[in-house]
């Protein structure tokens, strides 16, 4: 898979979605596009999970583990 940033991955995912919605592609190409989309979704999920973990760690470091205290 190409190297993506989160922004370019989201753009490509939108393109794939629009391509599949047209129904203009044969089964083989549709499956390839779908597979690419699944890989991009996995990439995005990993990046968002990593970002969430970093933000949580920074918040805990800055404000302590229990923000309600």
PDB file of N, CA, C and O in Angstrom:
ATOM      1  N   UNK A   1       0.847  -1.190   0.000  1.00  0.00           N
ATOM      2  CA  UNK A   1       0.000   0.000   0.000  1.00  0.00           C
ATOM      3  C   UNK A   1       0.877   1.232   0.000  1.00  0.00           C
ATOM      4  O   UNK A   1       1.918   1.269   0.638  1.00  0.00           O
ATOM      5  N   UNK A   2       0.415   2.229  -0.711  1.00  0.00           N
ATOM      6  CA  UNK A   2       1.109   3.515  -0.729  1.00  0.00           C
ATOM      7  C   UNK A   2       1.228   4.061   0.685  1.00  0.00           C
ATOM      8  O   UNK A   2       0.479   3.693   1.565  1.00  0.00           O
ATOM      9  N   UNK A   3       2.145   4.972   0.843  1.00  0.00           N
ATOM     10  CA  UNK A   3       2.252   5.664   2.118  1.00  0.00           C
ATOM     11  C   UNK A   3       1.242   6.806   2.120  1.00  0.00           C
ATOM     12  O   UNK A   3       1.193   7.594   1.178  1.00  0.00           O
ATOM     13  N   UNK A   4       0.448   6.874   3.130  1.00  0.00           N
ATOM     14  CA  UNK A   4      -0.580   7.899   3.250  1.00  0.00           C
ATOM     15  C   UNK A   4      -0.344   8.714   4.512  1.00  0.00           C
ATOM     16  O   UNK A   4       0.204   8.218   5.481  1.00  0.00           O
ATOM     17  N   UNK A   5      -0.822   9.931   4.479  1.00  0.00           N
ATOM     18  CA  UNK A   5      -1.048  10.663   5.712  1.00  0.00           C
ATOM     19  C   UNK A   5      -2.511  10.402   6.048  1.00  0.00           C
ATOM     20  O   UNK A   5      -3.263   9.894   5.201  1.00  0.00           O
ATOM     21  N   UNK A   6      -2.939  10.763   7.216  1.00  0.00           N
ATOM     22  CA  UNK A   6      -4.340  10.556   7.575  1.00  0.00           C
ATOM     23  C   UNK A   6      -5.244  11.327   6.615  1.00  0.00           C
ATOM     24  O   UNK A   6      -6.265  10.805   6.157  1.00  0.00           O
ATOM     25  N   UNK A   7      -4.853  12.540   6.276  1.00  0.00           N
ATOM     26  CA  UNK A   7      -5.666  13.353   5.362  1.00  0.00           C
ATOM     27  C   UNK A   7      -5.758  12.733   3.969  1.00  0.00           C
ATOM     28  O   UNK A   7      -6.841  12.646   3.398  1.00  0.00           O
ATOM     29  N   UNK A   8      -4.622  12.305   3.414  1.00  0.00           N
ATOM     30  CA  UNK A   8      -4.660  11.722   2.071  1.00  0.00           C
ATOM     31  C   UNK A   8      -5.376  10.375   2.079  1.00  0.00           C
ATOM     32  O   UNK A   8      -6.035  10.020   1.098  1.00  0.00           O
ATOM     33  N   UNK A   9      -5.271   9.644   3.184  1.00  0.00           N
ATOM     34  CA  UNK A   9      -5.978   8.367   3.290  1.00  0.00           C
ATOM     35  C   UNK A   9      -7.488   8.594   3.272  1.00  0.00           C
ATOM     36  O   UNK A   9      -8.219   7.862   2.595  1.00  0.00           O
ATOM     37  N   UNK A  10      -7.937   9.607   3.979  1.00  0.00           N
ATOM     38  CA  UNK A  10      -9.369   9.905   4.000  1.00  0.00           C
ATOM     39  C   UNK A  10      -9.862  10.337   2.616  1.00  0.00           C
ATOM     40  O   UNK A  10     -10.954   9.947   2.190  1.00  0.00           O
ATOM     41  N   UNK A  11      -9.052  11.106   1.922  1.00  0.00           N
ATOM     42  CA  UNK A  11      -9.409  11.529   0.565  1.00  0.00           C
ATOM     43  C   UNK A  11      -9.506  10.316  -0.354  1.00  0.00           C
ATOM     44  O   UNK A  11     -10.466  10.172  -1.120  1.00  0.00           O
ATOM     45  N   UNK A  12      -8.523   9.426  -0.283  1.00  0.00           N
ATOM     46  CA  UNK A  12      -8.532   8.239  -1.124  1.00  0.00           C
ATOM     47  C   UNK A  12      -9.712   7.334  -0.778  1.00  0.00           C
ATOM     48  O   UNK A  12     -10.356   6.764  -1.674  1.00  0.00           O
ATOM     49  N   UNK A  13     -10.036   7.213   0.493  1.00  0.00           N
ATOM     50  CA  UNK A  13     -11.171   6.400   0.906  1.00  0.00           C
ATOM     51  C   UNK A  13     -12.473   6.954   0.320  1.00  0.00           C
ATOM     52  O   UNK A  13     -13.330   6.197  -0.149  1.00  0.00           O
ATOM     53  N   UNK A  14     -12.596   8.267   0.317  1.00  0.00           N
ATOM     54  CA  UNK A  14     -13.775   8.901  -0.286  1.00  0.00           C
ATOM     55  C   UNK A  14     -13.827   8.616  -1.783  1.00  0.00           C
ATOM     56  O   UNK A  14     -14.896   8.313  -2.330  1.00  0.00           O
ATOM     57  N   UNK A  15     -12.677   8.695  -2.455  1.00  0.00           N
ATOM     58  CA  UNK A  15     -12.621   8.393  -3.883  1.00  0.00           C
ATOM     59  C   UNK A  15     -13.060   6.954  -4.153  1.00  0.00           C
ATOM     60  O   UNK A  15     -13.848   6.700  -5.066  1.00  0.00           O
ATOM     61  N   UNK A  16     -12.545   6.032  -3.358  1.00  0.00           N
ATOM     62  CA  UNK A  16     -12.894   4.618  -3.528  1.00  0.00           C
ATOM     63  C   UNK A  16     -14.390   4.413  -3.322  1.00  0.00           C
ATOM     64  O   UNK A  16     -15.045   3.721  -4.106  1.00  0.00           O
ATOM     65  N   UNK A  17     -14.918   5.036  -2.295  1.00  0.00           N
ATOM     66  CA  UNK A  17     -16.341   4.919  -2.007  1.00  0.00           C
ATOM     67  C   UNK A  17     -17.176   5.418  -3.185  1.00  0.00           C
ATOM     68  O   UNK A  17     -18.134   4.757  -3.617  1.00  0.00           O
ATOM     69  N   UNK A  18     -16.800   6.565  -3.722  1.00  0.00           N
ATOM     70  CA  UNK A  18     -17.518   7.132  -4.863  1.00  0.00           C
ATOM     71  C   UNK A  18     -17.389   6.240  -6.094  1.00  0.00           C
ATOM     72  O   UNK A  18     -18.352   6.058  -6.847  1.00  0.00           O
ATOM     73  N   UNK A  19     -16.209   5.664  -6.303  1.00  0.00           N
ATOM     74  CA  UNK A  19     -16.000   4.774  -7.439  1.00  0.00           C
ATOM     75  C   UNK A  19     -16.883   3.532  -7.327  1.00  0.00           C
ATOM     76  O   UNK A  19     -17.504   3.110  -8.305  1.00  0.00           O
ATOM     77  N   UNK A  20     -16.944   2.959  -6.128  1.00  0.00           N
ATOM     78  CA  UNK A  20     -17.751   1.762  -5.936  1.00  0.00           C
ATOM     79  C   UNK A  20     -19.244   2.059  -6.061  1.00  0.00           C
ATOM     80  O   UNK A  20     -20.005   1.227  -6.555  1.00  0.00           O
ATOM     81  N   UNK A  21     -19.651   3.248  -5.637  1.00  0.00           N
ATOM     82  CA  UNK A  21     -21.063   3.617  -5.719  1.00  0.00           C
ATOM     83  C   UNK A  21     -21.553   3.734  -7.159  1.00  0.00           C
ATOM     84  O   UNK A  21     -22.735   3.535  -7.417  1.00  0.00           O
ATOM     85  N   UNK A  22     -20.668   4.045  -8.097  1.00  0.00           N
ATOM     86  CA  UNK A  22     -21.092   4.202  -9.487  1.00  0.00           C
ATOM     87  C   UNK A  22     -21.511   2.876 -10.103  1.00  0.00           C
ATOM     88  O   UNK A  22     -22.343   2.858 -10.999  1.00  0.00           O
ATOM     89  N   UNK A  23     -20.905   1.787  -9.640  1.00  0.00           N
ATOM     90  CA  UNK A  23     -21.200   0.484 -10.206  1.00  0.00           C
ATOM     91  C   UNK A  23     -20.608   0.283 -11.594  1.00  0.00           C
ATOM     92  O   UNK A  23     -20.987  -0.635 -12.318  1.00  0.00           O
ATOM     93  N   UNK A  24     -19.665   1.146 -11.975  1.00  0.00           N
ATOM     94  CA  UNK A  24     -19.062   1.096 -13.313  1.00  0.00           C
ATOM     95  C   UNK A  24     -17.925   0.090 -13.441  1.00  0.00           C
ATOM     96  O   UNK A  24     -17.362  -0.045 -14.521  1.00  0.00           O
ATOM     97  N   UNK A  25     -17.575  -0.581 -12.383  1.00  0.00           N
ATOM     98  CA  UNK A  25     -16.406  -1.458 -12.394  1.00  0.00           C
ATOM     99  C   UNK A  25     -16.829  -2.912 -12.360  1.00  0.00           C
ATOM    100  O   UNK A  25     -17.825  -3.271 -11.736  1.00  0.00           O
ATOM    101  N   UNK A  26     -16.017  -3.757 -13.015  1.00  0.00           N
ATOM    102  CA  UNK A  26     -16.305  -5.190 -12.992  1.00  0.00           C
ATOM    103  C   UNK A  26     -16.007  -5.740 -11.593  1.00  0.00           C
ATOM    104  O   UNK A  26     -15.470  -5.039 -10.732  1.00  0.00           O
ATOM    105  N   UNK A  27     -16.366  -6.976 -11.383  1.00  0.00           N
ATOM    106  CA  UNK A  27     -16.231  -7.590 -10.057  1.00  0.00           C
ATOM    107  C   UNK A  27     -14.794  -7.577  -9.558  1.00  0.00           C
ATOM    108  O   UNK A  27     -14.536  -7.226  -8.399  1.00  0.00           O
ATOM    109  N   UNK A  28     -13.836  -7.949 -10.425  1.00  0.00           N
ATOM    110  CA  UNK A  28     -12.428  -7.967  -9.998  1.00  0.00           C
ATOM    111  C   UNK A  28     -11.959  -6.599  -9.523  1.00  0.00           C
ATOM    112  O   UNK A  28     -11.329  -6.478  -8.469  1.00  0.00           O
ATOM    113  N   UNK A  29     -12.252  -5.572 -10.303  1.00  0.00           N
ATOM    114  CA  UNK A  29     -11.816  -4.220  -9.936  1.00  0.00           C
ATOM    115  C   UNK A  29     -12.538  -3.750  -8.670  1.00  0.00           C
ATOM    116  O   UNK A  29     -11.934  -3.118  -7.808  1.00  0.00           O
ATOM    117  N   UNK A  30     -13.813  -4.073  -8.554  1.00  0.00           N
ATOM    118  CA  UNK A  30     -14.572  -3.688  -7.360  1.00  0.00           C
ATOM    119  C   UNK A  30     -13.972  -4.326  -6.114  1.00  0.00           C
ATOM    120  O   UNK A  30     -13.851  -3.675  -5.071  1.00  0.00           O
ATOM    121  N   UNK A  31     -13.578  -5.580  -6.225  1.00  0.00           N
ATOM    122  CA  UNK A  31     -12.962  -6.267  -5.083  1.00  0.00           C
ATOM    123  C   UNK A  31     -11.618  -5.632  -4.746  1.00  0.00           C
ATOM    124  O   UNK A  31     -11.301  -5.425  -3.570  1.00  0.00           O
ATOM    125  N   UNK A  32     -10.827  -5.295  -5.749  1.00  0.00           N
ATOM    126  CA  UNK A  32      -9.531  -4.638  -5.500  1.00  0.00           C
ATOM    127  C   UNK A  32      -9.730  -3.297  -4.806  1.00  0.00           C
ATOM    128  O   UNK A  32      -8.995  -2.950  -3.871  1.00  0.00           O
ATOM    129  N   UNK A  33     -10.709  -2.532  -5.265  1.00  0.00           N
ATOM    130  CA  UNK A  33     -10.996  -1.241  -4.631  1.00  0.00           C
ATOM    131  C   UNK A  33     -11.450  -1.440  -3.189  1.00  0.00           C
ATOM    132  O   UNK A  33     -11.024  -0.713  -2.283  1.00  0.00           O
ATOM    133  N   UNK A  34     -12.313  -2.429  -2.978  1.00  0.00           N
ATOM    134  CA  UNK A  34     -12.788  -2.730  -1.634  1.00  0.00           C
ATOM    135  C   UNK A  34     -11.628  -3.112  -0.718  1.00  0.00           C
ATOM    136  O   UNK A  34     -11.528  -2.632   0.418  1.00  0.00           O
ATOM    137  N   UNK A  35     -10.737  -3.970  -1.217  1.00  0.00           N
ATOM    138  CA  UNK A  35      -9.569  -4.381  -0.431  1.00  0.00           C
ATOM    139  C   UNK A  35      -8.699  -3.181  -0.075  1.00  0.00           C
ATOM    140  O   UNK A  35      -8.225  -3.061   1.067  1.00  0.00           O
ATOM    141  N   UNK A  36      -8.496  -2.287  -1.043  1.00  0.00           N
ATOM    142  CA  UNK A  36      -7.713  -1.085  -0.757  1.00  0.00           C
ATOM    143  C   UNK A  36      -8.401  -0.250   0.318  1.00  0.00           C
ATOM    144  O   UNK A  36      -7.757   0.259   1.235  1.00  0.00           O
ATOM    145  N   UNK A  37      -9.718  -0.130   0.212  1.00  0.00           N
ATOM    146  CA  UNK A  37     -10.473   0.622   1.215  1.00  0.00           C
ATOM    147  C   UNK A  37     -10.335   0.041   2.604  1.00  0.00           C
ATOM    148  O   UNK A  37     -10.154   0.766   3.585  1.00  0.00           O
ATOM    149  N   UNK A  38     -10.389  -1.281   2.700  1.00  0.00           N
ATOM    150  CA  UNK A  38     -10.245  -1.952   4.007  1.00  0.00           C
ATOM    151  C   UNK A  38      -8.861  -1.674   4.591  1.00  0.00           C
ATOM    152  O   UNK A  38      -8.721  -1.398   5.789  1.00  0.00           O
ATOM    153  N   UNK A  39      -7.835  -1.719   3.751  1.00  0.00           N
ATOM    154  CA  UNK A  39      -6.475  -1.434   4.221  1.00  0.00           C
ATOM    155  C   UNK A  39      -6.355   0.016   4.702  1.00  0.00           C
ATOM    156  O   UNK A  39      -5.705   0.295   5.716  1.00  0.00           O
ATOM    157  N   UNK A  40      -6.980   0.923   3.980  1.00  0.00           N
ATOM    158  CA  UNK A  40      -6.936   2.331   4.374  1.00  0.00           C
ATOM    159  C   UNK A  40      -7.676   2.541   5.692  1.00  0.00           C
ATOM    160  O   UNK A  40      -7.205   3.271   6.567  1.00  0.00           O
ATOM    161  N   UNK A  41      -8.821   1.888   5.857  1.00  0.00           N
ATOM    162  CA  UNK A  41      -9.561   1.997   7.119  1.00  0.00           C
ATOM    163  C   UNK A  41      -8.704   1.494   8.277  1.00  0.00           C
ATOM    164  O   UNK A  41      -8.647   2.125   9.349  1.00  0.00           O
ATOM    165  N   UNK A  42      -8.011   0.381   8.083  1.00  0.00           N
ATOM    166  CA  UNK A  42      -7.131  -0.158   9.121  1.00  0.00           C
ATOM    167  C   UNK A  42      -6.026   0.843   9.454  1.00  0.00           C
ATOM    168  O   UNK A  42      -5.724   1.086  10.628  1.00  0.00           O
ATOM    169  N   UNK A  43      -5.418   1.427   8.419  1.00  0.00           N
ATOM    170  CA  UNK A  43      -4.378   2.443   8.599  1.00  0.00           C
ATOM    171  C   UNK A  43      -4.918   3.626   9.418  1.00  0.00           C
ATOM    172  O   UNK A  43      -4.279   4.079  10.369  1.00  0.00           O
ATOM    173  N   UNK A  44      -6.106   4.102   9.050  1.00  0.00           N
ATOM    174  CA  UNK A  44      -6.701   5.244   9.752  1.00  0.00           C
ATOM    175  C   UNK A  44      -7.000   4.899  11.209  1.00  0.00           C
ATOM    176  O   UNK A  44      -6.718   5.698  12.110  1.00  0.00           O
ATOM    177  N   UNK A  45      -7.565   3.712  11.433  1.00  0.00           N
ATOM    178  CA  UNK A  45      -7.874   3.296  12.803  1.00  0.00           C
ATOM    179  C   UNK A  45      -6.623   3.227  13.660  1.00  0.00           C
ATOM    180  O   UNK A  45      -6.628   3.671  14.819  1.00  0.00           O
ATOM    181  N   UNK A  46      -5.547   2.669  13.105  1.00  0.00           N
ATOM    182  CA  UNK A  46      -4.293   2.587  13.861  1.00  0.00           C
ATOM    183  C   UNK A  46      -3.766   3.981  14.198  1.00  0.00           C
ATOM    184  O   UNK A  46      -3.306   4.229  15.315  1.00  0.00           O
ATOM    185  N   UNK A  47      -3.832   4.881  13.219  1.00  0.00           N
ATOM    186  CA  UNK A  47      -3.349   6.237  13.455  1.00  0.00           C
ATOM    187  C   UNK A  47      -4.198   6.978  14.471  1.00  0.00           C
ATOM    188  O   UNK A  47      -3.666   7.684  15.335  1.00  0.00           O
ATOM    189  N   UNK A  48      -5.504   6.824  14.392  1.00  0.00           N
ATOM    190  CA  UNK A  48      -6.388   7.495  15.351  1.00  0.00           C
ATOM    191  C   UNK A  48      -6.230   6.916  16.754  1.00  0.00           C
ATOM    192  O   UNK A  48      -6.244   7.655  17.735  1.00  0.00           O
ATOM    193  N   UNK A  49      -6.047   5.599  16.851  1.00  0.00           N
ATOM    194  CA  UNK A  49      -5.813   4.972  18.154  1.00  0.00           C
ATOM    195  C   UNK A  49      -4.505   5.481  18.757  1.00  0.00           C
ATOM    196  O   UNK A  49      -4.444   5.815  19.944  1.00  0.00           O
ATOM    197  N   UNK A  50      -3.480   5.566  17.942  1.00  0.00           N
ATOM    198  CA  UNK A  50      -2.190   6.072  18.405  1.00  0.00           C
ATOM    199  C   UNK A  50      -2.310   7.519  18.876  1.00  0.00           C
ATOM    200  O   UNK A  50      -1.783   7.886  19.927  1.00  0.00           O
ATOM    201  N   UNK A  51      -3.020   8.334  18.116  1.00  0.00           N
ATOM    202  CA  UNK A  51      -3.206   9.741  18.489  1.00  0.00           C
ATOM    203  C   UNK A  51      -3.979   9.846  19.806  1.00  0.00           C
ATOM    204  O   UNK A  51      -3.626  10.639  20.682  1.00  0.00           O
ATOM    205  N   UNK A  52      -5.021   9.028  19.947  1.00  0.00           N
ATOM    206  CA  UNK A  52      -5.814   9.039  21.180  1.00  0.00           C
ATOM    207  C   UNK A  52      -4.953   8.661  22.375  1.00  0.00           C
ATOM    208  O   UNK A  52      -5.024   9.280  23.443  1.00  0.00           O
ATOM    209  N   UNK A  53      -4.094   7.653  22.206  1.00  0.00           N
ATOM    210  CA  UNK A  53      -3.206   7.219  23.293  1.00  0.00           C
ATOM    211  C   UNK A  53      -2.216   8.319  23.653  1.00  0.00           C
ATOM    212  O   UNK A  53      -1.942   8.545  24.835  1.00  0.00           O
ATOM    213  N   UNK A  54      -1.679   8.992  22.652  1.00  0.00           N
ATOM    214  CA  UNK A  54      -0.737  10.082  22.913  1.00  0.00           C
ATOM    215  C   UNK A  54      -1.412  11.223  23.661  1.00  0.00           C
ATOM    216  O   UNK A  54      -0.848  11.797  24.599  1.00  0.00           O
ATOM    217  N   UNK A  55      -2.636  11.563  23.246  1.00  0.00           N
ATOM    218  CA  UNK A  55      -3.378  12.645  23.911  1.00  0.00           C
ATOM    219  C   UNK A  55      -3.700  12.259  25.345  1.00  0.00           C
ATOM    220  O   UNK A  55      -3.549  13.075  26.265  1.00  0.00           O
ATOM    221  N   UNK A  56      -4.112  11.010  25.549  1.00  0.00           N
ATOM    222  CA  UNK A  56      -4.405  10.542  26.903  1.00  0.00           C
ATOM    223  C   UNK A  56      -3.162  10.624  27.780  1.00  0.00           C
ATOM    224  O   UNK A  56      -3.216  11.108  28.917  1.00  0.00           O
ATOM    225  N   UNK A  57      -2.032  10.171  27.252  1.00  0.00           N
ATOM    226  CA  UNK A  57      -0.781  10.210  28.013  1.00  0.00           C
ATOM    227  C   UNK A  57      -0.382  11.644  28.336  1.00  0.00           C
ATOM    228  O   UNK A  57       0.028  11.937  29.469  1.00  0.00           O
ATOM    229  N   UNK A  58      -0.499  12.529  27.377  1.00  0.00           N
ATOM    230  CA  UNK A  58      -0.160  13.936  27.618  1.00  0.00           C
ATOM    231  C   UNK A  58      -1.083  14.568  28.642  1.00  0.00           C
ATOM    232  O   UNK A  58      -0.647  15.340  29.502  1.00  0.00           O
ATOM    233  N   UNK A  59      -2.364  14.241  28.567  1.00  0.00           N
ATOM    234  CA  UNK A  59      -3.340  14.782  29.522  1.00  0.00           C
ATOM    235  C   UNK A  59      -3.043  14.287  30.928  1.00  0.00           C
ATOM    236  O   UNK A  59      -3.047  15.071  31.883  1.00  0.00           O
ATOM    237  N   UNK A  60      -2.774  12.992  31.045  1.00  0.00           N
ATOM    238  CA  UNK A  60      -2.463  12.434  32.360  1.00  0.00           C
ATOM    239  C   UNK A  60      -1.175  13.023  32.910  1.00  0.00           C
ATOM    240  O   UNK A  60      -1.073  13.300  34.099  1.00  0.00           O
ATOM    241  N   UNK A  61      -0.203  13.239  32.032  1.00  0.00           N
ATOM    242  CA  UNK A  61       1.067  13.814  32.456  1.00  0.00           C
ATOM    243  C   UNK A  61       0.880  15.265  32.917  1.00  0.00           C
ATOM    244  O   UNK A  61       1.471  15.687  33.902  1.00  0.00           O
ATOM    245  N   UNK A  62       0.051  15.991  32.214  1.00  0.00           N
ATOM    246  CA  UNK A  62      -0.142  17.405  32.516  1.00  0.00           C
ATOM    247  C   UNK A  62      -1.066  17.653  33.700  1.00  0.00           C
ATOM    248  O   UNK A  62      -0.858  18.563  34.485  1.00  0.00           O
ATOM    249  N   UNK A  63      -2.117  16.829  33.812  1.00  0.00           N
ATOM    250  CA  UNK A  63      -3.144  17.093  34.805  1.00  0.00           C
ATOM    251  C   UNK A  63      -3.289  16.023  35.864  1.00  0.00           C
ATOM    252  O   UNK A  63      -4.141  16.095  36.715  1.00  0.00           O
ATOM    253  N   UNK A  64      -2.475  15.013  35.795  1.00  0.00           N
ATOM    254  CA  UNK A  64      -2.594  13.897  36.720  1.00  0.00           C
ATOM    255  C   UNK A  64      -3.585  12.891  36.201  1.00  0.00           C
ATOM    256  O   UNK A  64      -4.366  13.160  35.298  1.00  0.00           O
ATOM    257  N   UNK A  65      -3.554  11.688  36.758  1.00  0.00           N
ATOM    258  CA  UNK A  65      -4.402  10.610  36.268  1.00  0.00           C
ATOM    259  C   UNK A  65      -5.875  10.871  36.508  1.00  0.00           C
ATOM    260  O   UNK A  65      -6.714  10.488  35.716  1.00  0.00           O
ATOM    261  N   UNK A  66      -6.235  11.523  37.590  1.00  0.00           N
ATOM    262  CA  UNK A  66      -7.645  11.782  37.883  1.00  0.00           C
ATOM    263  C   UNK A  66      -7.906  13.272  37.734  1.00  0.00           C
ATOM    264  O   UNK A  66      -7.569  14.065  38.590  1.00  0.00           O
ATOM    265  N   UNK A  67      -8.528  13.645  36.631  1.00  0.00           N
ATOM    266  CA  UNK A  67      -8.776  15.054  36.359  1.00  0.00           C
ATOM    267  C   UNK A  67      -9.823  15.646  37.293  1.00  0.00           C
ATOM    268  O   UNK A  67      -9.948  16.856  37.391  1.00  0.00           O
ATOM    269  N   UNK A  68     -10.598  14.822  37.990  1.00  0.00           N
ATOM    270  CA  UNK A  68     -11.686  15.304  38.846  1.00  0.00           C
ATOM    271  C   UNK A  68     -11.189  15.752  40.206  1.00  0.00           C
ATOM    272  O   UNK A  68     -11.944  16.293  40.976  1.00  0.00           O
ATOM    273  N   UNK A  69      -9.947  15.515  40.525  1.00  0.00           N
ATOM    274  CA  UNK A  69      -9.434  15.886  41.867  1.00  0.00           C
ATOM    275  C   UNK A  69      -9.055  17.327  41.913  1.00  0.00           C
ATOM    276  O   UNK A  69      -8.652  17.948  41.019  1.00  0.00           O
TER     277      UNK A  69
END
